[in-house]
PDB file of C-alpha atoms and ligand atoms in Angstrom:
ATOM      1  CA  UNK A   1      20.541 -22.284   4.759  1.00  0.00           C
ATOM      2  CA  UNK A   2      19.759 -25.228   2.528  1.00  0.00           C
ATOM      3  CA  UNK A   3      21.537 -28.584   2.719  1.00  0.00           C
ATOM      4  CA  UNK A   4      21.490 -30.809  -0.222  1.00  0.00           C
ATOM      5  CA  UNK A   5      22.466 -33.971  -1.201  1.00  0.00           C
ATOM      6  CA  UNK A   6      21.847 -37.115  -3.123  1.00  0.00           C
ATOM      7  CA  UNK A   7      18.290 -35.340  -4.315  1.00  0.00           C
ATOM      8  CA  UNK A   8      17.275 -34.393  -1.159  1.00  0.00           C
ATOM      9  CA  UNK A   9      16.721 -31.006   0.279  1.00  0.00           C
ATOM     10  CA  UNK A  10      16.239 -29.099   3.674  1.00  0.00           C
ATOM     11  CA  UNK A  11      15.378 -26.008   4.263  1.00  0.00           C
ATOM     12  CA  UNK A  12      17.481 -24.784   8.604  1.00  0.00           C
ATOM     13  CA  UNK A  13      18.022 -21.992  10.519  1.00  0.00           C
ATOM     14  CA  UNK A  14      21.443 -22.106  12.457  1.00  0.00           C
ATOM     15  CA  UNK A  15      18.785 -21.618  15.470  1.00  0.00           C
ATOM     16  CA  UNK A  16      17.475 -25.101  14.861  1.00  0.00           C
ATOM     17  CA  UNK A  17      18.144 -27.980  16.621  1.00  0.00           C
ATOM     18  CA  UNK A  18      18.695 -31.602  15.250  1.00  0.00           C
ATOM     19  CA  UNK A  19      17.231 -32.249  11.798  1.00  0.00           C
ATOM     20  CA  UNK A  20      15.903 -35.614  12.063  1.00  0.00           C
ATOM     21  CA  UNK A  21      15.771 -37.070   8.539  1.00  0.00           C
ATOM     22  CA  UNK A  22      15.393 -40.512   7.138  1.00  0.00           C
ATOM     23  CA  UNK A  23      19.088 -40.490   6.433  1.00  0.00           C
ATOM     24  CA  UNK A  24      19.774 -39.693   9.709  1.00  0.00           C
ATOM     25  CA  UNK A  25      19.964 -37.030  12.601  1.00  0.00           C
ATOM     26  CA  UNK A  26      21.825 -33.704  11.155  1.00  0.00           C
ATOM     27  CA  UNK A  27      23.625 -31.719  14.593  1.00  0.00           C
ATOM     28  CA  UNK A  28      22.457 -28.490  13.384  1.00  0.00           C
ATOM     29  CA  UNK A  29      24.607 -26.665  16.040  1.00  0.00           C
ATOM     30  CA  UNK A  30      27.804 -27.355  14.175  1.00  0.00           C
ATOM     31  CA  UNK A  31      26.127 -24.922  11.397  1.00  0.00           C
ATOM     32  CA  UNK A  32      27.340 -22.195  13.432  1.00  0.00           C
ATOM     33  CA  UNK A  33      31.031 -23.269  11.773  1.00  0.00           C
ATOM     34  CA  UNK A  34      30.468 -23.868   8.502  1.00  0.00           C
ATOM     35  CA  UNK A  35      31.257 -22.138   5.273  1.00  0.00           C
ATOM     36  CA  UNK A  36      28.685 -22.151   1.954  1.00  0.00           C
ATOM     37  CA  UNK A  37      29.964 -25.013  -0.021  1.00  0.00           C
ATOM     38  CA  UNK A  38      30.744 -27.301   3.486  1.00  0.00           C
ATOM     39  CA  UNK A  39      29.810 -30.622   3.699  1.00  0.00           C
ATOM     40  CA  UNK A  40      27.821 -32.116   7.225  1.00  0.00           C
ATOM     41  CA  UNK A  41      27.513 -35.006   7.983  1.00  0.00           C
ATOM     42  CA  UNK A  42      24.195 -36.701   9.789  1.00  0.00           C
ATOM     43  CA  UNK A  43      24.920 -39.682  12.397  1.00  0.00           C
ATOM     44  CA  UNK A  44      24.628 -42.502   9.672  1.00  0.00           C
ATOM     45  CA  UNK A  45      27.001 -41.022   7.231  1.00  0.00           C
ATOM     46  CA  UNK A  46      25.064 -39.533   4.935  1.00  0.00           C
ATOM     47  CA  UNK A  47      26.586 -35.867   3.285  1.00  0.00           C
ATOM     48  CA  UNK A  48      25.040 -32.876   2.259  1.00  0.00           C
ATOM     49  CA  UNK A  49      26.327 -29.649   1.303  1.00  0.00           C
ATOM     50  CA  UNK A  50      25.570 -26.638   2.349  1.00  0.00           C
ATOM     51  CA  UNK A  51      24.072 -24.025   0.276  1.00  0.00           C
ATOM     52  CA  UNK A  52      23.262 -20.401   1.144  1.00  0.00           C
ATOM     53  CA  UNK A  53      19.399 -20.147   0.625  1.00  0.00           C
ATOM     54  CA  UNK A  54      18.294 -18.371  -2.300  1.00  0.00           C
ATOM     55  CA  UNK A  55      14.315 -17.287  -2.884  1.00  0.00           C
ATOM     56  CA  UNK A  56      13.901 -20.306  -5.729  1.00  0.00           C
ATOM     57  CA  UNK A  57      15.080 -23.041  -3.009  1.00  0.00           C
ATOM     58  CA  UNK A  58      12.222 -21.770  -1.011  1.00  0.00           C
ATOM     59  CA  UNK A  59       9.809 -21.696  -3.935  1.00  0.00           C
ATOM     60  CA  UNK A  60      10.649 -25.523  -4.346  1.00  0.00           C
ATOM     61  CA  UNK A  61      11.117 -26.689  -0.646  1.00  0.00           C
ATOM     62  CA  UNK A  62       8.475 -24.741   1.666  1.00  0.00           C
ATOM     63  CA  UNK A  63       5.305 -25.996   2.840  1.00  0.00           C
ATOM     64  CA  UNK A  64       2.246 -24.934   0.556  1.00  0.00           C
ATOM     65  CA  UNK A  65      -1.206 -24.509   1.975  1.00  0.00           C
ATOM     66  CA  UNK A  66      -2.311 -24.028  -2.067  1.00  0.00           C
ATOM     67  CA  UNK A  67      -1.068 -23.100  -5.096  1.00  0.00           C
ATOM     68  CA  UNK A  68       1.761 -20.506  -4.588  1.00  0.00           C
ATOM     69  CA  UNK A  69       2.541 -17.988  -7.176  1.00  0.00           C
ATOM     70  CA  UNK A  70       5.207 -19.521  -9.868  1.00  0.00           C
ATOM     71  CA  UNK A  71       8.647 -18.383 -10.866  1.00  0.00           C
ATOM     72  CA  UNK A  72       7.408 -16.954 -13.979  1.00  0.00           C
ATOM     73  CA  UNK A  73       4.836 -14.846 -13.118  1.00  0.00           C
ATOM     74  CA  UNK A  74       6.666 -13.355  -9.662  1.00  0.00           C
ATOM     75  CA  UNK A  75       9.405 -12.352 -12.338  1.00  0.00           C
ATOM     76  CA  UNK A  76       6.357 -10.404 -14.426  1.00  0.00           C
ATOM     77  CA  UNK A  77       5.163  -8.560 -11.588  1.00  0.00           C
ATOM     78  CA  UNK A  78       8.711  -7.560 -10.719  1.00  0.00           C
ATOM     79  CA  UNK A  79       9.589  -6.463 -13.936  1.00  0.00           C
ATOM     80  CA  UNK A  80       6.167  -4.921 -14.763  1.00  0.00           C
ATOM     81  CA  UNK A  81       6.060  -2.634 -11.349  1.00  0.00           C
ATOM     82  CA  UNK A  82       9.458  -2.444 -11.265  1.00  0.00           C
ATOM     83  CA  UNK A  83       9.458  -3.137  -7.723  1.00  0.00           C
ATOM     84  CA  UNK A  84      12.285  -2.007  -5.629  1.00  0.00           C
ATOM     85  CA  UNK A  85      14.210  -1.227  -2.670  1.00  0.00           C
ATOM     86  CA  UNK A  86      11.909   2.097  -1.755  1.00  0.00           C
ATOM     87  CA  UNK A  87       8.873   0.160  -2.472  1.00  0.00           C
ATOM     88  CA  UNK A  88       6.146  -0.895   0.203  1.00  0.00           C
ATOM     89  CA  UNK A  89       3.644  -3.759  -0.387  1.00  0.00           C
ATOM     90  CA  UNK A  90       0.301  -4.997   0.460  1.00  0.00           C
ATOM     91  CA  UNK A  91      -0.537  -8.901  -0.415  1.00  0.00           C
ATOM     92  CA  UNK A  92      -3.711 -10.806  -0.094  1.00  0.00           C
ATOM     93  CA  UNK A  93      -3.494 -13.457   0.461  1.00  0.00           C
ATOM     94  CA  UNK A  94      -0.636 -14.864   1.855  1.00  0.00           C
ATOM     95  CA  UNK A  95      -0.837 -18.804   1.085  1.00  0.00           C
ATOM     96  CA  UNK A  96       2.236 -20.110   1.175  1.00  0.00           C
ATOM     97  CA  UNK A  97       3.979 -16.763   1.651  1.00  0.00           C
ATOM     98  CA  UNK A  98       5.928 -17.495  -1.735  1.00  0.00           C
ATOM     99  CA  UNK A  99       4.794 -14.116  -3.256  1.00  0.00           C
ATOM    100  CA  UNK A 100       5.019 -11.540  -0.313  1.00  0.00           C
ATOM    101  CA  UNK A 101       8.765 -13.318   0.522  1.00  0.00           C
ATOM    102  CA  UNK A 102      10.237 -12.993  -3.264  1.00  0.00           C
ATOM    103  CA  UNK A 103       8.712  -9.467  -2.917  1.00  0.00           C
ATOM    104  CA  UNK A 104      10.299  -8.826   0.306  1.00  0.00           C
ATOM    105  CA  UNK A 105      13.284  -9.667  -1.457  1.00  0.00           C
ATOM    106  CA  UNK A 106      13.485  -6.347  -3.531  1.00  0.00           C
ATOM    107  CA  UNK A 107      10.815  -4.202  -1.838  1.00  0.00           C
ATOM    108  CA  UNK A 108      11.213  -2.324   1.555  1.00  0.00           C
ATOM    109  CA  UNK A 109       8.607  -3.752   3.042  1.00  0.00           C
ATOM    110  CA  UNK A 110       5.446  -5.934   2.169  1.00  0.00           C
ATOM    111  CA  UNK A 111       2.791  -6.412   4.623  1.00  0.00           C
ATOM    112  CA  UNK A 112       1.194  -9.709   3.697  1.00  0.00           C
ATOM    113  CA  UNK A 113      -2.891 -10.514   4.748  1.00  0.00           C
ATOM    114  CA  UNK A 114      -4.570 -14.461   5.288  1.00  0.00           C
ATOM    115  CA  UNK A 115      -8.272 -14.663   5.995  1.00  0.00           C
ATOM    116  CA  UNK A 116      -7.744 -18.406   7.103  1.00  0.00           C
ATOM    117  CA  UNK A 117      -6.262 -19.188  10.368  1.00  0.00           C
ATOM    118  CA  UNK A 118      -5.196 -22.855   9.830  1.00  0.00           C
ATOM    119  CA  UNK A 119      -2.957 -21.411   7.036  1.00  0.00           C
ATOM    120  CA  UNK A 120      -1.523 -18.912   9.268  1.00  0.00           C
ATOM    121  CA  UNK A 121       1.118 -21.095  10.824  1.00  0.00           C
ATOM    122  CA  UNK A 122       2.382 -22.288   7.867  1.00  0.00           C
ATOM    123  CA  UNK A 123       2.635 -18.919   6.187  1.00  0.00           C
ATOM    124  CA  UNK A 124       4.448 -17.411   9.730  1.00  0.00           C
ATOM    125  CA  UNK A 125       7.063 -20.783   9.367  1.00  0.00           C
ATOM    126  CA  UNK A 126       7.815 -20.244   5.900  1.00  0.00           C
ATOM    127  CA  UNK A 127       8.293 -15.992   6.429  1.00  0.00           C
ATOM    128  CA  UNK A 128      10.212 -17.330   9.475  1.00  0.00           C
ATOM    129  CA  UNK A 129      12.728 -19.677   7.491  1.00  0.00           C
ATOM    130  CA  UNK A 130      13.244 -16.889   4.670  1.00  0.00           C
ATOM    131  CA  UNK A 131      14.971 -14.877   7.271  1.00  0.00           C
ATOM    132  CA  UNK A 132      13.104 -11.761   6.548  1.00  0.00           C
ATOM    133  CA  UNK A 133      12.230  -8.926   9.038  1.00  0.00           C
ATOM    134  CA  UNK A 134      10.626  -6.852   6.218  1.00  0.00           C
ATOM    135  CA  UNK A 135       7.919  -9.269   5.457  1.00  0.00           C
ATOM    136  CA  UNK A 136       5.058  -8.854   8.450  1.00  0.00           C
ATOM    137  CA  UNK A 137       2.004 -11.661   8.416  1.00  0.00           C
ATOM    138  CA  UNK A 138      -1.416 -10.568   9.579  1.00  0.00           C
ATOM    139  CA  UNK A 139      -4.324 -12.568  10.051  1.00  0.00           C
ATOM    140  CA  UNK A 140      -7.833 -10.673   9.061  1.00  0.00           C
ATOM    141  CA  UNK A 141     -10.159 -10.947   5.434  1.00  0.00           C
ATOM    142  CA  UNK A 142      -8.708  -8.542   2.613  1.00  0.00           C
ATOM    143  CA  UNK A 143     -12.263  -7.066   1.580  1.00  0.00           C
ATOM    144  CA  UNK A 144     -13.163  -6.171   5.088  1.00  0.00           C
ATOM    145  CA  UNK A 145      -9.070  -4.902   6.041  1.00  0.00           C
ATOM    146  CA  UNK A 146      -8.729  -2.549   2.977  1.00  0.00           C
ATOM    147  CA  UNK A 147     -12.229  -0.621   4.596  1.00  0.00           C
ATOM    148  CA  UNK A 148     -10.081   0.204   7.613  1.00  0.00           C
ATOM    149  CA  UNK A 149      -6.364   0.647   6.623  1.00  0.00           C
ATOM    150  CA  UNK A 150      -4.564   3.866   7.606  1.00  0.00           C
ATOM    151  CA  UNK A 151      -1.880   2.959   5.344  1.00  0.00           C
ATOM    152  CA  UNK A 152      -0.689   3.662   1.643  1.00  0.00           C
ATOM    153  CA  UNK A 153       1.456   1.654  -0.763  1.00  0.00           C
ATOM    154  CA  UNK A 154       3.117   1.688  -3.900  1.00  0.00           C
ATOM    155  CA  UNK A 155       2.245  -1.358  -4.984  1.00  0.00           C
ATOM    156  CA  UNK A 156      -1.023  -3.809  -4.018  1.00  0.00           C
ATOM    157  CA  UNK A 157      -0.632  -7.583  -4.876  1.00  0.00           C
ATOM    158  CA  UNK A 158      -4.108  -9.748  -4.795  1.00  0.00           C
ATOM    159  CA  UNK A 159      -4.091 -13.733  -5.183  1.00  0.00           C
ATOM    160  CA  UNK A 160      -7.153 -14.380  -3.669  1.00  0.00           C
ATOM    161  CA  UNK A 161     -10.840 -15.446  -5.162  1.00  0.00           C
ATOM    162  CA  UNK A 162     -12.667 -12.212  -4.204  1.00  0.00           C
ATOM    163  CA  UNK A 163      -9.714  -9.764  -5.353  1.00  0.00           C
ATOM    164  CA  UNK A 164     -12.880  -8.001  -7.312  1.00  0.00           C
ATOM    165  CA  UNK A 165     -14.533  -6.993  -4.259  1.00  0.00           C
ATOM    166  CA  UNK A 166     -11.236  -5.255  -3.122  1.00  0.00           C
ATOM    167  CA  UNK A 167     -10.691  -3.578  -6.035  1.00  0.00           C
ATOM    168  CA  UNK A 168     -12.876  -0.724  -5.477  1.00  0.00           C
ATOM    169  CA  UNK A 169     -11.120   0.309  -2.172  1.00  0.00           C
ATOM    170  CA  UNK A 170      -7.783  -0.161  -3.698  1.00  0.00           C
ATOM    171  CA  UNK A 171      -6.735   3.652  -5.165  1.00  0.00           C
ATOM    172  CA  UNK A 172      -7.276   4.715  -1.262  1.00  0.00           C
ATOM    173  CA  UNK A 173      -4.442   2.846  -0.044  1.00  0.00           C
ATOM    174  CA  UNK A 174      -2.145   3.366  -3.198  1.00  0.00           C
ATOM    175  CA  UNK A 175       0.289   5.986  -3.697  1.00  0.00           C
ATOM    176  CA  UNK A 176      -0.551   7.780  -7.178  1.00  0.00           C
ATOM    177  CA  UNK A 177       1.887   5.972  -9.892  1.00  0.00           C
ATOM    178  CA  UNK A 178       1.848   2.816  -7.777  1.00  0.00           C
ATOM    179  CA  UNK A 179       0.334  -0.293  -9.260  1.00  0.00           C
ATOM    180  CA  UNK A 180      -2.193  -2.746  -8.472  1.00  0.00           C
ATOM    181  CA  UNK A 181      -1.519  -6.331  -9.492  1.00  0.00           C
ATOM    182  CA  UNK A 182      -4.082  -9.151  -9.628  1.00  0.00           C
ATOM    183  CA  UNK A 183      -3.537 -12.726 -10.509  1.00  0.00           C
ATOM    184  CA  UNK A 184      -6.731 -14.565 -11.669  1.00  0.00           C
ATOM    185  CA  UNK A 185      -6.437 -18.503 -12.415  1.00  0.00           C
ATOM    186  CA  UNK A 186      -9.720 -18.267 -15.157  1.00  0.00           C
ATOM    187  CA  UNK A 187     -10.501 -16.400 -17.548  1.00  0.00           C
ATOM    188  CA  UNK A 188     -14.148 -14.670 -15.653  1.00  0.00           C
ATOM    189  CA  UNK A 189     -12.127 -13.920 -12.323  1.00  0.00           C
ATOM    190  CA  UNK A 190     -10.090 -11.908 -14.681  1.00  0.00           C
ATOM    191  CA  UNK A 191     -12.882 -10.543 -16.458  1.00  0.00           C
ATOM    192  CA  UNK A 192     -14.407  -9.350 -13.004  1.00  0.00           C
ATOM    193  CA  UNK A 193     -11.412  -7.906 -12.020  1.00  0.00           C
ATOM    194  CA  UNK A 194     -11.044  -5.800 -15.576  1.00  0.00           C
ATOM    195  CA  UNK A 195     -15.009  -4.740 -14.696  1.00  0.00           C
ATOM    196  CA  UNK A 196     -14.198  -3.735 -11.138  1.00  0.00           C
ATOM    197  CA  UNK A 197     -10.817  -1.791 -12.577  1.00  0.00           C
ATOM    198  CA  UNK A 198     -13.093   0.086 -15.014  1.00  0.00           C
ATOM    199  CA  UNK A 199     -15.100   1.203 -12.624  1.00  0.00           C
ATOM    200  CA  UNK A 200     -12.802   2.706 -10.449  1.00  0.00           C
ATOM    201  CA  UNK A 201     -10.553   4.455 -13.114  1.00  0.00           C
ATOM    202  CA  UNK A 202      -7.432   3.029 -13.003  1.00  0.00           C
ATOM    203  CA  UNK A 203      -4.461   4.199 -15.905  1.00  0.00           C
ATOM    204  CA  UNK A 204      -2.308   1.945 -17.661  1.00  0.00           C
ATOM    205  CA  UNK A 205      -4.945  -1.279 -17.656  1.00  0.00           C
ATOM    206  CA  UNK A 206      -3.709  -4.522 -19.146  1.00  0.00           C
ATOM    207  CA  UNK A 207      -4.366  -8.067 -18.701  1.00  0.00           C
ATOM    208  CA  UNK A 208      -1.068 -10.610 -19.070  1.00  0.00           C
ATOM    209  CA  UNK A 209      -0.472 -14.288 -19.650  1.00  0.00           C
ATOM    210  CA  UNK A 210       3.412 -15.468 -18.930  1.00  0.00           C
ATOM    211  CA  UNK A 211       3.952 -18.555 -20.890  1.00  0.00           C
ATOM    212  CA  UNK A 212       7.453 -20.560 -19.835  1.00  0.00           C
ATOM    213  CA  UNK A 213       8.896 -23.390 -22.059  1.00  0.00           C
ATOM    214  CA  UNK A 214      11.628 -25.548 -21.162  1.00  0.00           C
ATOM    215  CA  UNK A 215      13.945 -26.414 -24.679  1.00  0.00           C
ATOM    216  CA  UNK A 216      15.038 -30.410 -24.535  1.00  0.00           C
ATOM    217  CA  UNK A 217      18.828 -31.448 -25.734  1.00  0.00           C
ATOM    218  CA  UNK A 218      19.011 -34.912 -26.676  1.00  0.00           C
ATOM    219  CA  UNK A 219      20.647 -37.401 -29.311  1.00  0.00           C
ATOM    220  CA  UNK A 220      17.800 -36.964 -31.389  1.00  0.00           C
ATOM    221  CA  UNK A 221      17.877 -33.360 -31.344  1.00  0.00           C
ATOM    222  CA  UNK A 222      16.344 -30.011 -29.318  1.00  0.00           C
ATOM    223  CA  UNK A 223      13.118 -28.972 -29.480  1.00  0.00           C
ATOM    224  CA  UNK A 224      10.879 -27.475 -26.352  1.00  0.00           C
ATOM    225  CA  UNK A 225      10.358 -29.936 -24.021  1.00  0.00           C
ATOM    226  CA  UNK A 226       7.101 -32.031 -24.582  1.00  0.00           C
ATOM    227  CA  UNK A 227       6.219 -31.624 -21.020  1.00  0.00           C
ATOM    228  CA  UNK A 228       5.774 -28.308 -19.438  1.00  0.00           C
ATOM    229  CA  UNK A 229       4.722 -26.087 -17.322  1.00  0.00           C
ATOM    230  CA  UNK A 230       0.974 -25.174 -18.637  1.00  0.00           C
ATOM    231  CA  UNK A 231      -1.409 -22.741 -17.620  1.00  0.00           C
ATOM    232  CA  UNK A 232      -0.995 -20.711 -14.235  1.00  0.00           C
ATOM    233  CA  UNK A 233      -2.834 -17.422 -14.223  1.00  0.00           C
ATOM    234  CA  UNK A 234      -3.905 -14.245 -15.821  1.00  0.00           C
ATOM    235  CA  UNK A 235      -2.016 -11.166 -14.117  1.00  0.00           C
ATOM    236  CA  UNK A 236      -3.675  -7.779 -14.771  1.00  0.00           C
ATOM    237  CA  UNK A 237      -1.902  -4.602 -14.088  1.00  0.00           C
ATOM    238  CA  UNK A 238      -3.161  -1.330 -13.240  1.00  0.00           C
ATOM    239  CA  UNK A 239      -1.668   2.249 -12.510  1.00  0.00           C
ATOM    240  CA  UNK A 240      -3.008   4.519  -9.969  1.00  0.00           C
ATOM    241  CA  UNK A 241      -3.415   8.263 -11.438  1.00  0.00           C
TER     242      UNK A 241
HETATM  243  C1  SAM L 301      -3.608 -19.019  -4.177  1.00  0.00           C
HETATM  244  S1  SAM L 301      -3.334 -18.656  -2.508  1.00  0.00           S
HETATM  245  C2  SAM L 301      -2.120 -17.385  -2.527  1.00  0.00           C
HETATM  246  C3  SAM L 301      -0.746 -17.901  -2.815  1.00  0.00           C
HETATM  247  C4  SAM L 301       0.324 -16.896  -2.562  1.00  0.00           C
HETATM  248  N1  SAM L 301       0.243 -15.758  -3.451  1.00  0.00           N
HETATM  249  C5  SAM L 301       1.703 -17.542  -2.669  1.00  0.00           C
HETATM  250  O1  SAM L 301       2.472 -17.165  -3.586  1.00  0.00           O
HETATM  251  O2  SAM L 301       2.004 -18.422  -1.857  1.00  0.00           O
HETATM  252  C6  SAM L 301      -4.758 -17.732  -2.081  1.00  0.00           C
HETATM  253  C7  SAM L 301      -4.840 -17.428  -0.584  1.00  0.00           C
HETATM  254  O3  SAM L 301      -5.730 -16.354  -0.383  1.00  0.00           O
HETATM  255  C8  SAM L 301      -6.384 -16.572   0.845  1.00  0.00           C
HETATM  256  N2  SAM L 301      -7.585 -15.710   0.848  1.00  0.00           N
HETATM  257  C9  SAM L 301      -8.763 -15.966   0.211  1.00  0.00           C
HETATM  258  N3  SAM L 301      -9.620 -14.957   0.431  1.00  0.00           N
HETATM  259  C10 SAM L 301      -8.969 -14.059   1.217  1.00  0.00           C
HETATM  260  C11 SAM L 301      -9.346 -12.821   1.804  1.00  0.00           C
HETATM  261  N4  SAM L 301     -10.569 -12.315   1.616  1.00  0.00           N
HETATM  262  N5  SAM L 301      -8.432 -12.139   2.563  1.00  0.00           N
HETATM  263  C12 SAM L 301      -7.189 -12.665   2.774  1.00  0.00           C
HETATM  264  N6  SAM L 301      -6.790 -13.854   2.249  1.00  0.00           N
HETATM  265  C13 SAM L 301      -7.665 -14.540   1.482  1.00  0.00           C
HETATM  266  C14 SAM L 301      -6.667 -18.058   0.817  1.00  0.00           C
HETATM  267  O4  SAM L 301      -6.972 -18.563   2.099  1.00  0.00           O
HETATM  268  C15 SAM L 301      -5.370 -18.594   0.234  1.00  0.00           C
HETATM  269  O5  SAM L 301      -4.454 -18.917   1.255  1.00  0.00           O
END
């Protein structure tokens, strides 16, 4: 659930206990009774509504270990895989979790990888608070994991610096027609990923930049808004014959 009010927002579970906040102690067991669109109250008076929890509230509210995959671009690799309900997923790495829980959202199941234990917590808290059962965490390093897996996917999602070195292994653990998806902040992780997707014949190759611009209404007139959101990533796609 989230509970807003007054611009502030809070990500519960009705298995919490008390939300302490600096407007005041929230008795999360009265959640229990509430309806979406209820107001609670804390101890000093302060209202919020509750809201049922939709992926974007977690996009803007979770903790972040780095830079989580935006909006934008989750909505590209959706629409370019066409993800869905019979799909299953493998993620490297996990940061936040924003990606593999969106993904978990419309696929069957994503299994989600994070080489680096202090971030493990954080991702396990924020797959926790999504609610999801489909999304599983595991701790271990991509380039070494792929090596080993006994698995196969329909679609392979890589947000991590050394998604080149993975590439190679990737058509073993993807089911033919399935795609492999890479998001590269610059311009030569990109480039090493097209090299690496070259060499290990791939269909359907192309490299994608999602640009986003917010349109301004005011009393002077609309144009796109003069501050936006600039530069994220490169996403390349590629189809496994
Ligand atoms: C930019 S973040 C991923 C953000 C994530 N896609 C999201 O939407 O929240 C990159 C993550 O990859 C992890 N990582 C880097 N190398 C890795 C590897 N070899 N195996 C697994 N995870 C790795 C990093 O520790 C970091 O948490």
């Amino acid at each position: 659930m989230l509970l807003k009010g007054d611009g502030k927002r809070y990500i519960v579970s009705t298995g919490d206990k008390d939300l302490h906040t600096e407007v005041g102690v929230f008795k999360l067991g009265q959640l229990s009774d509430v309806e979406y669109g209820d107001i609670i109250t804390s101890h000093l008076g302060f209202e919020m509504q509750v809201y049922r929890l939709r992926a974007a509230d977690l996009f803007n509210s979770l903790k972040r270990t780095g830079a989580p995959i935006s909006p934008k671009d989750i909505g590209m690799i959706i629409g370019h895989t066409g993800l869905n309900k019979k799909d299953t997923v493998l993620d490297a790495g996990t940061g936040s979790g924003i990606l593999a829980i969106f993904m978990g959202l419309v696929a069957r199941r994503v299994v989600t990888y994070e080489v680096r234990e202090d971030f493990a917590e954080v991702a396990r808290s924020n797959i926790a608070l999504s609610g999801l059962e489909n999304v599983e965490f595991r701790s271990g390093d991509m380039v070494e994991e792929i090596c080993s897996l006994n698995e196969t996917f329909d679609v392979v999602t890589l947000d991590m610096q050394a998604a080149a070195e993975v590439v190679p292994h990737v058509l073993k653990v993807l089911n033919p027609g399935g795609y492999l998806v890479v998001y590269s902040p610059f311009f030569e992780q990109a480039k090493d990923v097209r090299i690496a997707i070259d060499t290990a014949k791939f269909e359907e190759v192309v490299t994608l930049e999602c640009t986003q611009r917010e349109i301004s209404f005011t009393e002077r007139g609309t144009r796109p808004s003069t501050s936006r959101v600039g530069h994220t990533g490169f996403i390349t796609f590629a189809r496994a014959i």
